[in-house]
Amino acid sequence: MSAVPIALEMQNVSKSFAPSGWNPLKRAARKPVVAVSDVSIQVRRGEIFGVLGPNGSGKSTFIRLISTLLVPDTGHVTIFGHDILREERAVQRLINRVSVEAAFFKKLSPIENLMYGARLYGLGGADARAKIEAILKRLDLRANALNQPMEEMSRGMQQKVAIARALLTAPILLLLDEPTTGLDPRSKREVQTLVRELRDTHDATIVLTTHDMGEADALCDRIAIVNDGKIVALDTPAGLKQLVARNGKEPTLEDVFMQLTGKQLVTEA
Ligand SMILES: Nc1ncnc2c1ncn2[C@@H]1O[C@H](COP(=O)(O)OP(=O)(O)OP(=O)(O)O)[C@@H](O)[C@H]1O
Ligand SMILES: [Mg+2]
């Protein structure tokens, strides 16, 4: 056993889906889509772990499996030593999942959203409210924004409020599915700073997915490069770059990715 505890362990985890448009009456059904294929990883407490891959490579499925939204076909997942299937309630208190499309209840205010989160974690009453006000202050929310519907806030701010739920409890495994996709450069940096702060000051372990090579390089302690549901490489950003030789020039993660997958990673403008 290593000295640092393991926050997340996945052992031989696989998940397939029936192909879309699948018709059980048609014999010549197409093959199932293997979204996650025999994945085994260990993420240490306090790590920022990145999952980098192209569209359809299985990143969101990977996050949904860890967050108990999907049940693996095979394999085991444990979070701080708790099996996600046998100890679902314990696990749900130890994780906070944030996805791009579901940044909470958009008609509710930040305070209401975090109060809901607090109840989910079994916190209540005046204590919870004081804690939530302190958290929102930390995000530099204007006082009058605290009670406005989330949908009236910028996307970057919505994302920060959603992530801030992780400040309600500790330790926490924070699962971020493309936390900065579609954000402007400034909001992107703010979200990245918040993620780092959560790790540094709040006993958070972070697993995030991204298309963004620069983000993975700057933010992650280790990165798993995934392609067609499989991990094709797993190392520190520096370790990954050592995998490719580039006569004299320092390789980029883009070079590593191309060499390992034969694909170019689609990034947004
Ligand atoms: N609920 C589902 N039903 C059927 N197929 C699915 C389902 N969820 C994912 N898939 C398929 O599994 C594969 C992996 O999808 P997933 O969404 O995990 O990839 P991703 O890396 O998150 O992609 P993106 O970058 O577009 O977000 C894809 O082929 C997808 O079509
Ligand atoms: Mg996805």
PDB file of C-alpha atoms and ligand atoms in Angstrom:
ATOM      1  CA  MET A   1       0.000   0.000   0.000  1.00  0.00           C
ATOM      2  CA  SER A   2       1.252   3.472  -0.818  1.00  0.00           C
ATOM      3  CA  ALA A   3       1.263   6.152   1.876  1.00  0.00           C
ATOM      4  CA  VAL A   4      -1.274   8.364   0.096  1.00  0.00           C
ATOM      5  CA  PRO A   5      -4.782   6.891   0.280  1.00  0.00           C
ATOM      6  CA  ILE A   6      -6.584   5.949  -2.909  1.00  0.00           C
ATOM      7  CA  ALA A   7      -9.578   8.159  -3.686  1.00  0.00           C
ATOM      8  CA  LEU A   8     -10.777   6.238  -6.723  1.00  0.00           C
ATOM      9  CA  GLU A   9     -10.045   2.765  -7.942  1.00  0.00           C
ATOM     10  CA  MET A  10     -11.440   1.176 -11.105  1.00  0.00           C
ATOM     11  CA  GLN A  11     -10.689  -2.463 -11.839  1.00  0.00           C
ATOM     12  CA  ASN A  12     -11.351  -3.864 -15.304  1.00  0.00           C
ATOM     13  CA  VAL A  13     -14.410  -1.687 -15.835  1.00  0.00           C
ATOM     14  CA  SER A  14     -16.316  -2.036 -19.109  1.00  0.00           C
ATOM     15  CA  LYS A  15     -19.592  -0.605 -20.384  1.00  0.00           C
ATOM     16  CA  SER A  16     -21.337  -1.213 -23.706  1.00  0.00           C
ATOM     17  CA  PHE A  17     -24.485   0.238 -25.208  1.00  0.00           C
ATOM     18  CA  ALA A  18     -26.860  -1.169 -27.782  1.00  0.00           C
ATOM     19  CA  PRO A  19     -26.279   0.740 -31.027  1.00  0.00           C
ATOM     20  CA  SER A  20     -28.718   3.596 -31.569  1.00  0.00           C
ATOM     21  CA  GLY A  21     -31.685   2.655 -33.688  1.00  0.00           C
ATOM     22  CA  TRP A  22     -31.308  -0.901 -32.478  1.00  0.00           C
ATOM     23  CA  ASN A  23     -34.376  -2.965 -33.234  1.00  0.00           C
ATOM     24  CA  PRO A  24     -34.744  -6.200 -31.251  1.00  0.00           C
ATOM     25  CA  LEU A  25     -36.922  -7.665 -34.033  1.00  0.00           C
ATOM     26  CA  LYS A  26     -34.191  -7.322 -36.608  1.00  0.00           C
ATOM     27  CA  ARG A  27     -31.838 -10.243 -36.486  1.00  0.00           C
ATOM     28  CA  ALA A  28     -28.996  -8.479 -38.223  1.00  0.00           C
ATOM     29  CA  ALA A  29     -28.486  -6.109 -35.313  1.00  0.00           C
ATOM     30  CA  ARG A  30     -25.332  -4.060 -35.371  1.00  0.00           C
ATOM     31  CA  LYS A  31     -22.681  -4.657 -32.767  1.00  0.00           C
ATOM     32  CA  PRO A  32     -22.926  -2.914 -29.403  1.00  0.00           C
ATOM     33  CA  VAL A  33     -20.831   0.203 -28.839  1.00  0.00           C
ATOM     34  CA  VAL A  34     -18.098  -0.420 -26.289  1.00  0.00           C
ATOM     35  CA  ALA A  35     -17.974   2.996 -24.612  1.00  0.00           C
ATOM     36  CA  VAL A  36     -15.548   2.021 -21.822  1.00  0.00           C
ATOM     37  CA  SER A  37     -13.310  -0.973 -22.327  1.00  0.00           C
ATOM     38  CA  ASP A  38     -11.439  -2.764 -19.535  1.00  0.00           C
ATOM     39  CA  VAL A  39     -10.336   0.355 -17.684  1.00  0.00           C
ATOM     40  CA  SER A  40      -8.211   0.008 -14.531  1.00  0.00           C
ATOM     41  CA  ILE A  41      -6.906   3.092 -12.734  1.00  0.00           C
ATOM     42  CA  GLN A  42      -6.045   4.361  -9.267  1.00  0.00           C
ATOM     43  CA  VAL A  43      -6.391   8.036  -8.429  1.00  0.00           C
ATOM     44  CA  ARG A  44      -4.651   9.218  -5.254  1.00  0.00           C
ATOM     45  CA  ARG A  45      -6.307  11.526  -2.769  1.00  0.00           C
ATOM     46  CA  GLY A  46      -5.471  15.114  -3.668  1.00  0.00           C
ATOM     47  CA  GLU A  47      -4.678  14.397  -7.309  1.00  0.00           C
ATOM     48  CA  ILE A  48      -6.048  16.250 -10.310  1.00  0.00           C
ATOM     49  CA  PHE A  49      -6.552  13.451 -12.834  1.00  0.00           C
ATOM     50  CA  GLY A  50      -7.450  14.211 -16.440  1.00  0.00           C
ATOM     51  CA  VAL A  51      -9.210  12.059 -19.021  1.00  0.00           C
ATOM     52  CA  LEU A  52      -8.330  13.364 -22.460  1.00  0.00           C
ATOM     53  CA  GLY A  53      -9.944  12.032 -25.598  1.00  0.00           C
ATOM     54  CA  PRO A  54     -11.756  12.871 -28.825  1.00  0.00           C
ATOM     55  CA  ASN A  55     -15.544  13.000 -29.262  1.00  0.00           C
ATOM     56  CA  GLY A  56     -17.174   9.681 -28.557  1.00  0.00           C
ATOM     57  CA  SER A  57     -14.108   8.184 -26.880  1.00  0.00           C
ATOM     58  CA  GLY A  58     -16.069   7.397 -23.698  1.00  0.00           C
ATOM     59  CA  LYS A  59     -15.186  10.302 -21.413  1.00  0.00           C
ATOM     60  CA  SER A  60     -18.726  11.062 -20.235  1.00  0.00           C
ATOM     61  CA  THR A  61     -19.510   7.373 -19.804  1.00  0.00           C
ATOM     62  CA  PHE A  62     -16.396   7.068 -17.655  1.00  0.00           C
ATOM     63  CA  ILE A  63     -17.626   9.907 -15.400  1.00  0.00           C
ATOM     64  CA  ARG A  64     -21.188   8.507 -15.256  1.00  0.00           C
ATOM     65  CA  LEU A  65     -19.893   5.107 -14.196  1.00  0.00           C
ATOM     66  CA  ILE A  66     -17.935   6.626 -11.312  1.00  0.00           C
ATOM     67  CA  SER A  67     -20.870   8.773 -10.235  1.00  0.00           C
ATOM     68  CA  THR A  68     -23.203   5.737 -10.069  1.00  0.00           C
ATOM     69  CA  LEU A  69     -25.456   7.057 -12.849  1.00  0.00           C
ATOM     70  CA  LEU A  70     -24.526   3.997 -14.894  1.00  0.00           C
ATOM     71  CA  VAL A  71     -23.814   0.460 -13.746  1.00  0.00           C
ATOM     72  CA  PRO A  72     -20.715  -1.181 -15.231  1.00  0.00           C
ATOM     73  CA  ASP A  73     -21.183  -4.399 -17.227  1.00  0.00           C
ATOM     74  CA  THR A  74     -18.034  -5.792 -15.655  1.00  0.00           C
ATOM     75  CA  GLY A  75     -15.462  -4.714 -13.099  1.00  0.00           C
ATOM     76  CA  HIS A  76     -15.448  -2.816  -9.817  1.00  0.00           C
ATOM     77  CA  VAL A  77     -15.290   0.818  -8.770  1.00  0.00           C
ATOM     78  CA  THR A  78     -14.445   1.952  -5.242  1.00  0.00           C
ATOM     79  CA  ILE A  79     -14.381   5.483  -3.843  1.00  0.00           C
ATOM     80  CA  PHE A  80     -12.305   6.027  -0.709  1.00  0.00           C
ATOM     81  CA  GLY A  81     -12.578   2.268  -0.275  1.00  0.00           C
ATOM     82  CA  HIS A  82     -16.384   2.074  -0.656  1.00  0.00           C
ATOM     83  CA  ASP A  83     -17.814  -0.085  -3.414  1.00  0.00           C
ATOM     84  CA  ILE A  84     -20.079   2.106  -5.557  1.00  0.00           C
ATOM     85  CA  LEU A  85     -22.757  -0.537  -5.966  1.00  0.00           C
ATOM     86  CA  ARG A  86     -22.871  -2.024  -2.485  1.00  0.00           C
ATOM     87  CA  GLU A  87     -22.389   1.276  -0.619  1.00  0.00           C
ATOM     88  CA  GLU A  88     -24.172   3.690  -2.898  1.00  0.00           C
ATOM     89  CA  ARG A  89     -25.312   6.127  -0.224  1.00  0.00           C
ATOM     90  CA  ALA A  90     -21.880   6.492   1.343  1.00  0.00           C
ATOM     91  CA  VAL A  91     -20.409   6.974  -2.111  1.00  0.00           C
ATOM     92  CA  GLN A  92     -22.916   9.627  -3.120  1.00  0.00           C
ATOM     93  CA  ARG A  93     -21.866  11.767  -0.180  1.00  0.00           C
ATOM     94  CA  LEU A  94     -18.244  11.504  -1.235  1.00  0.00           C
ATOM     95  CA  ILE A  95     -18.739  12.613  -4.823  1.00  0.00           C
ATOM     96  CA  ASN A  96     -19.846  15.744  -6.573  1.00  0.00           C
ATOM     97  CA  ARG A  97     -20.470  15.507 -10.300  1.00  0.00           C
ATOM     98  CA  VAL A  98     -20.686  18.588 -12.463  1.00  0.00           C
ATOM     99  CA  SER A  99     -21.500  18.362 -16.163  1.00  0.00           C
ATOM    100  CA  VAL A 100     -21.733  21.059 -18.771  1.00  0.00           C
ATOM    101  CA  GLU A 101     -25.370  20.646 -19.586  1.00  0.00           C
ATOM    102  CA  ALA A 102     -26.619  20.196 -16.034  1.00  0.00           C
ATOM    103  CA  ALA A 103     -25.297  23.152 -14.101  1.00  0.00           C
ATOM    104  CA  PHE A 104     -28.004  22.653 -11.482  1.00  0.00           C
ATOM    105  CA  PHE A 105     -31.535  23.986 -11.342  1.00  0.00           C
ATOM    106  CA  LYS A 106     -31.397  27.051 -13.503  1.00  0.00           C
ATOM    107  CA  LYS A 107     -34.610  28.609 -12.190  1.00  0.00           C
ATOM    108  CA  LEU A 108     -33.279  28.514  -8.652  1.00  0.00           C
ATOM    109  CA  SER A 109     -30.778  30.933  -7.139  1.00  0.00           C
ATOM    110  CA  PRO A 110     -27.222  29.983  -6.113  1.00  0.00           C
ATOM    111  CA  ILE A 111     -28.297  29.912  -2.449  1.00  0.00           C
ATOM    112  CA  GLU A 112     -31.220  27.606  -3.201  1.00  0.00           C
ATOM    113  CA  ASN A 113     -29.053  25.335  -5.310  1.00  0.00           C
ATOM    114  CA  LEU A 114     -26.453  24.985  -2.594  1.00  0.00           C
ATOM    115  CA  MET A 115     -29.125  24.461   0.079  1.00  0.00           C
ATOM    116  CA  TYR A 116     -30.379  21.561  -2.015  1.00  0.00           C
ATOM    117  CA  GLY A 117     -26.819  20.229  -2.185  1.00  0.00           C
ATOM    118  CA  ALA A 118     -26.450  20.624   1.579  1.00  0.00           C
ATOM    119  CA  ARG A 119     -29.563  18.533   2.227  1.00  0.00           C
ATOM    120  CA  LEU A 120     -28.227  15.893  -0.141  1.00  0.00           C
ATOM    121  CA  TYR A 121     -25.133  15.687   2.030  1.00  0.00           C
ATOM    122  CA  GLY A 122     -27.196  15.577   5.219  1.00  0.00           C
ATOM    123  CA  LEU A 123     -26.357  19.141   6.300  1.00  0.00           C
ATOM    124  CA  GLY A 124     -29.150  21.432   7.374  1.00  0.00           C
ATOM    125  CA  GLY A 125     -30.319  24.510   9.205  1.00  0.00           C
ATOM    126  CA  ALA A 126     -28.533  27.724  10.047  1.00  0.00           C
ATOM    127  CA  ASP A 127     -25.083  26.134   9.896  1.00  0.00           C
ATOM    128  CA  ALA A 128     -25.580  25.127   6.303  1.00  0.00           C
ATOM    129  CA  ARG A 129     -26.832  28.576   5.348  1.00  0.00           C
ATOM    130  CA  ALA A 130     -23.837  30.323   6.941  1.00  0.00           C
ATOM    131  CA  LYS A 131     -21.484  27.926   5.215  1.00  0.00           C
ATOM    132  CA  ILE A 132     -23.168  28.513   1.869  1.00  0.00           C
ATOM    133  CA  GLU A 133     -22.989  32.276   2.225  1.00  0.00           C
ATOM    134  CA  ALA A 134     -19.261  31.998   2.957  1.00  0.00           C
ATOM    135  CA  ILE A 135     -18.753  29.774  -0.078  1.00  0.00           C
ATOM    136  CA  LEU A 136     -20.604  32.132  -2.396  1.00  0.00           C
ATOM    137  CA  LYS A 137     -18.646  35.080  -1.042  1.00  0.00           C
ATOM    138  CA  ARG A 138     -15.483  33.269  -1.987  1.00  0.00           C
ATOM    139  CA  LEU A 139     -16.712  33.111  -5.580  1.00  0.00           C
ATOM    140  CA  ASP A 140     -17.030  36.909  -5.635  1.00  0.00           C
ATOM    141  CA  LEU A 141     -20.732  36.779  -6.304  1.00  0.00           C
ATOM    142  CA  ARG A 142     -22.346  40.154  -6.026  1.00  0.00           C
ATOM    143  CA  ALA A 143     -24.722  40.188  -3.061  1.00  0.00           C
ATOM    144  CA  ASN A 144     -27.758  40.741  -5.276  1.00  0.00           C
ATOM    145  CA  ALA A 145     -26.821  37.764  -7.471  1.00  0.00           C
ATOM    146  CA  LEU A 146     -27.172  35.358  -4.551  1.00  0.00           C
ATOM    147  CA  ASN A 147     -30.919  35.254  -4.877  1.00  0.00           C
ATOM    148  CA  GLN A 148     -31.269  35.553  -8.649  1.00  0.00           C
ATOM    149  CA  PRO A 149     -32.085  32.548 -10.817  1.00  0.00           C
ATOM    150  CA  MET A 150     -28.902  30.820 -12.001  1.00  0.00           C
ATOM    151  CA  GLU A 151     -30.016  31.204 -15.625  1.00  0.00           C
ATOM    152  CA  GLU A 152     -29.456  34.947 -15.365  1.00  0.00           C
ATOM    153  CA  MET A 153     -25.777  34.467 -14.553  1.00  0.00           C
ATOM    154  CA  SER A 154     -22.882  34.015 -16.977  1.00  0.00           C
ATOM    155  CA  ARG A 155     -22.054  30.422 -17.935  1.00  0.00           C
ATOM    156  CA  GLY A 156     -18.695  30.716 -16.205  1.00  0.00           C
ATOM    157  CA  MET A 157     -20.315  31.832 -12.968  1.00  0.00           C
ATOM    158  CA  GLN A 158     -22.918  29.057 -13.197  1.00  0.00           C
ATOM    159  CA  GLN A 159     -20.136  26.568 -13.575  1.00  0.00           C
ATOM    160  CA  LYS A 160     -18.302  27.989 -10.568  1.00  0.00           C
ATOM    161  CA  VAL A 161     -21.451  27.775  -8.397  1.00  0.00           C
ATOM    162  CA  ALA A 162     -21.957  24.183  -9.523  1.00  0.00           C
ATOM    163  CA  ILE A 163     -18.373  23.288  -8.619  1.00  0.00           C
ATOM    164  CA  ALA A 164     -18.614  25.140  -5.302  1.00  0.00           C
ATOM    165  CA  ARG A 165     -20.993  22.481  -4.037  1.00  0.00           C
ATOM    166  CA  ALA A 166     -17.823  20.490  -3.438  1.00  0.00           C
ATOM    167  CA  LEU A 167     -16.945  22.972  -0.678  1.00  0.00           C
ATOM    168  CA  LEU A 168     -19.860  21.780   1.458  1.00  0.00           C
ATOM    169  CA  THR A 169     -18.130  18.591   2.578  1.00  0.00           C
ATOM    170  CA  ALA A 170     -14.661  17.067   2.710  1.00  0.00           C
ATOM    171  CA  PRO A 171     -13.078  14.827   1.593  1.00  0.00           C
ATOM    172  CA  ILE A 172     -14.737  14.928  -1.783  1.00  0.00           C
ATOM    173  CA  LEU A 173     -14.171  13.376  -5.175  1.00  0.00           C
ATOM    174  CA  LEU A 174     -15.109  16.045  -7.681  1.00  0.00           C
ATOM    175  CA  LEU A 175     -16.104  14.733 -11.116  1.00  0.00           C
ATOM    176  CA  LEU A 176     -15.998  17.373 -13.836  1.00  0.00           C
ATOM    177  CA  ASP A 177     -17.168  16.489 -17.324  1.00  0.00           C
ATOM    178  CA  GLU A 178     -15.638  19.117 -19.618  1.00  0.00           C
ATOM    179  CA  PRO A 179     -15.778  21.890 -17.016  1.00  0.00           C
ATOM    180  CA  THR A 180     -14.495  24.629 -19.308  1.00  0.00           C
ATOM    181  CA  THR A 181     -15.872  23.625 -22.707  1.00  0.00           C
ATOM    182  CA  GLY A 182     -17.609  26.578 -24.324  1.00  0.00           C
ATOM    183  CA  LEU A 183     -16.380  29.148 -21.812  1.00  0.00           C
ATOM    184  CA  ASP A 184     -14.555  32.328 -22.818  1.00  0.00           C
ATOM    185  CA  PRO A 185     -10.827  32.424 -21.959  1.00  0.00           C
ATOM    186  CA  ARG A 186     -11.294  34.445 -18.793  1.00  0.00           C
ATOM    187  CA  SER A 187     -14.061  32.258 -17.370  1.00  0.00           C
ATOM    188  CA  LYS A 188     -11.981  29.241 -18.345  1.00  0.00           C
ATOM    189  CA  ARG A 189      -9.069  30.508 -16.248  1.00  0.00           C
ATOM    190  CA  GLU A 190     -11.384  31.297 -13.325  1.00  0.00           C
ATOM    191  CA  VAL A 191     -12.840  27.795 -13.326  1.00  0.00           C
ATOM    192  CA  GLN A 192      -9.339  26.293 -13.528  1.00  0.00           C
ATOM    193  CA  THR A 193      -8.229  28.445 -10.586  1.00  0.00           C
ATOM    194  CA  LEU A 194     -11.220  27.295  -8.542  1.00  0.00           C
ATOM    195  CA  VAL A 195     -10.426  23.650  -9.306  1.00  0.00           C
ATOM    196  CA  ARG A 196      -6.820  24.129  -8.180  1.00  0.00           C
ATOM    197  CA  GLU A 197      -7.976  25.956  -5.044  1.00  0.00           C
ATOM    198  CA  LEU A 198     -10.366  23.137  -4.155  1.00  0.00           C
ATOM    199  CA  ARG A 199      -7.529  20.669  -4.373  1.00  0.00           C
ATOM    200  CA  ASP A 200      -5.044  22.835  -2.485  1.00  0.00           C
ATOM    201  CA  THR A 201      -7.262  24.035   0.342  1.00  0.00           C
ATOM    202  CA  HIS A 202     -10.198  21.679   0.590  1.00  0.00           C
ATOM    203  CA  ASP A 203      -9.022  18.075   0.498  1.00  0.00           C
ATOM    204  CA  ALA A 204     -10.623  17.566  -2.905  1.00  0.00           C
ATOM    205  CA  THR A 205      -9.579  14.933  -5.420  1.00  0.00           C
ATOM    206  CA  ILE A 206     -10.500  15.868  -8.960  1.00  0.00           C
ATOM    207  CA  VAL A 207     -11.242  13.737 -12.006  1.00  0.00           C
ATOM    208  CA  LEU A 208     -11.966  15.841 -15.074  1.00  0.00           C
ATOM    209  CA  THR A 209     -12.491  15.223 -18.760  1.00  0.00           C
ATOM    210  CA  THR A 210     -11.360  17.609 -21.419  1.00  0.00           C
ATOM    211  CA  HIS A 211     -10.619  18.073 -25.107  1.00  0.00           C
ATOM    212  CA  ASP A 212      -8.325  20.920 -24.241  1.00  0.00           C
ATOM    213  CA  MET A 213      -4.655  19.920 -24.401  1.00  0.00           C
ATOM    214  CA  GLY A 214      -3.494  23.161 -22.783  1.00  0.00           C
ATOM    215  CA  GLU A 215      -5.880  22.666 -19.895  1.00  0.00           C
ATOM    216  CA  ALA A 216      -4.836  19.052 -19.370  1.00  0.00           C
ATOM    217  CA  ASP A 217      -1.176  20.039 -19.481  1.00  0.00           C
ATOM    218  CA  ALA A 218      -1.505  22.962 -17.077  1.00  0.00           C
ATOM    219  CA  LEU A 219      -4.015  21.541 -14.621  1.00  0.00           C
ATOM    220  CA  CYS A 220      -3.571  17.794 -14.340  1.00  0.00           C
ATOM    221  CA  ASP A 221      -1.055  15.851 -12.266  1.00  0.00           C
ATOM    222  CA  ARG A 222      -1.673  12.798 -14.438  1.00  0.00           C
ATOM    223  CA  ILE A 223      -3.564  12.269 -17.662  1.00  0.00           C
ATOM    224  CA  ALA A 224      -5.195   9.199 -19.159  1.00  0.00           C
ATOM    225  CA  ILE A 225      -5.431   9.463 -22.941  1.00  0.00           C
ATOM    226  CA  VAL A 226      -8.494   7.540 -24.108  1.00  0.00           C
ATOM    227  CA  ASN A 227      -9.474   6.354 -27.549  1.00  0.00           C
ATOM    228  CA  ASP A 228     -12.460   4.124 -28.370  1.00  0.00           C
ATOM    229  CA  GLY A 229     -13.077   3.552 -24.663  1.00  0.00           C
ATOM    230  CA  LYS A 230      -9.557   2.336 -23.921  1.00  0.00           C
ATOM    231  CA  ILE A 231      -6.743   3.999 -22.028  1.00  0.00           C
ATOM    232  CA  VAL A 232      -3.892   4.199 -24.516  1.00  0.00           C
ATOM    233  CA  ALA A 233      -1.468   6.014 -22.182  1.00  0.00           C
ATOM    234  CA  LEU A 234      -1.449   7.178 -18.578  1.00  0.00           C
ATOM    235  CA  ASP A 235       1.256   9.369 -17.098  1.00  0.00           C
ATOM    236  CA  THR A 236       2.195  12.870 -15.964  1.00  0.00           C
ATOM    237  CA  PRO A 237       2.133  15.499 -18.731  1.00  0.00           C
ATOM    238  CA  ALA A 238       5.963  15.393 -18.789  1.00  0.00           C
ATOM    239  CA  GLY A 239       5.981  11.594 -18.860  1.00  0.00           C
ATOM    240  CA  LEU A 240       3.538  11.532 -21.770  1.00  0.00           C
ATOM    241  CA  LYS A 241       5.676  13.956 -23.734  1.00  0.00           C
ATOM    242  CA  GLN A 242       8.666  11.685 -23.276  1.00  0.00           C
ATOM    243  CA  LEU A 243       6.799   9.008 -25.194  1.00  0.00           C
ATOM    244  CA  VAL A 244       7.323  10.842 -28.441  1.00  0.00           C
ATOM    245  CA  ALA A 245      10.664  11.898 -29.798  1.00  0.00           C
ATOM    246  CA  ARG A 246      10.797  15.186 -31.653  1.00  0.00           C
ATOM    247  CA  ASN A 247      14.295  15.908 -32.877  1.00  0.00           C
ATOM    248  CA  GLY A 248      15.344  18.702 -30.544  1.00  0.00           C
ATOM    249  CA  LYS A 249      11.918  20.295 -30.100  1.00  0.00           C
ATOM    250  CA  GLU A 250       9.849  19.698 -26.975  1.00  0.00           C
ATOM    251  CA  PRO A 251       6.795  17.679 -28.034  1.00  0.00           C
ATOM    252  CA  THR A 252       3.328  18.955 -27.172  1.00  0.00           C
ATOM    253  CA  LEU A 253       0.493  16.841 -25.826  1.00  0.00           C
ATOM    254  CA  GLU A 254      -1.030  17.230 -29.301  1.00  0.00           C
ATOM    255  CA  ASP A 255       1.984  15.367 -30.755  1.00  0.00           C
ATOM    256  CA  VAL A 256       1.604  12.637 -28.119  1.00  0.00           C
ATOM    257  CA  PHE A 257      -2.070  12.292 -28.852  1.00  0.00           C
ATOM    258  CA  MET A 258      -1.560  12.071 -32.621  1.00  0.00           C
ATOM    259  CA  GLN A 259       1.146   9.467 -32.256  1.00  0.00           C
ATOM    260  CA  LEU A 260      -0.873   7.284 -29.872  1.00  0.00           C
ATOM    261  CA  THR A 261      -4.257   7.461 -31.546  1.00  0.00           C
ATOM    262  CA  GLY A 262      -3.494   8.442 -35.119  1.00  0.00           C
ATOM    263  CA  LYS A 263      -6.173  11.101 -34.681  1.00  0.00           C
ATOM    264  CA  GLN A 264      -6.216  14.806 -34.298  1.00  0.00           C
ATOM    265  CA  LEU A 265      -8.028  15.974 -31.210  1.00  0.00           C
ATOM    266  CA  VAL A 266     -10.974  18.135 -32.176  1.00  0.00           C
ATOM    267  CA  THR A 267     -10.815  21.346 -30.167  1.00  0.00           C
ATOM    268  CA  GLU A 268     -13.137  24.257 -30.232  1.00  0.00           C
ATOM    269  CA  ALA A 269     -12.003  27.599 -31.548  1.00  0.00           C
TER     270      ALA A 269
HETATM  271  N1  LIG B   1     -26.874   6.133 -23.259  1.00  0.00           N
HETATM  272  C1  LIG B   1     -26.241   5.733 -24.372  1.00  0.00           C
HETATM  273  N2  LIG B   1     -26.861   4.907 -25.249  1.00  0.00           N
HETATM  274  C2  LIG B   1     -26.223   4.470 -26.370  1.00  0.00           C
HETATM  275  N3  LIG B   1     -24.969   4.808 -26.699  1.00  0.00           N
HETATM  276  C3  LIG B   1     -24.302   5.630 -25.873  1.00  0.00           C
HETATM  277  C4  LIG B   1     -24.900   6.137 -24.673  1.00  0.00           C
HETATM  278  N4  LIG B   1     -24.003   6.939 -24.051  1.00  0.00           N
HETATM  279  C5  LIG B   1     -22.888   6.929 -24.828  1.00  0.00           C
HETATM  280  N5  LIG B   1     -23.064   6.141 -25.914  1.00  0.00           N
HETATM  281  C6  LIG B   1     -22.050   5.867 -26.954  1.00  0.00           C
HETATM  282  O1  LIG B   1     -20.844   5.517 -26.294  1.00  0.00           O
HETATM  283  C7  LIG B   1     -19.718   6.122 -26.923  1.00  0.00           C
HETATM  284  C8  LIG B   1     -18.986   6.992 -25.932  1.00  0.00           C
HETATM  285  O2  LIG B   1     -19.798   8.131 -25.622  1.00  0.00           O
HETATM  286  P1  LIG B   1     -19.411   9.225 -24.550  1.00  0.00           P
HETATM  287  O3  LIG B   1     -20.513  10.196 -24.487  1.00  0.00           O
HETATM  288  O4  LIG B   1     -18.991   8.570 -23.294  1.00  0.00           O
HETATM  289  O5  LIG B   1     -18.121   9.890 -25.232  1.00  0.00           O
HETATM  290  P2  LIG B   1     -17.414  11.282 -24.925  1.00  0.00           P
HETATM  291  O6  LIG B   1     -15.944  11.020 -24.990  1.00  0.00           O
HETATM  292  O7  LIG B   1     -17.950  11.878 -23.689  1.00  0.00           O
HETATM  293  O8  LIG B   1     -17.811  12.180 -26.172  1.00  0.00           O
HETATM  294  P3  LIG B   1     -17.944  13.783 -26.284  1.00  0.00           P
HETATM  295  O9  LIG B   1     -16.561  14.309 -26.448  1.00  0.00           O
HETATM  296  O10 LIG B   1     -18.763  13.949 -27.503  1.00  0.00           O
HETATM  297  O11 LIG B   1     -18.614  14.284 -25.052  1.00  0.00           O
HETATM  298  C9  LIG B   1     -20.261   6.866 -28.133  1.00  0.00           C
HETATM  299  O12 LIG B   1     -20.152   6.028 -29.252  1.00  0.00           O
HETATM  300  C10 LIG B   1     -21.715   7.103 -27.763  1.00  0.00           C
HETATM  301  O13 LIG B   1     -22.510   7.199 -28.927  1.00  0.00           O
HETATM  302 MG    MG B   2     -18.869  13.712 -23.254  1.00  0.00          MG
END
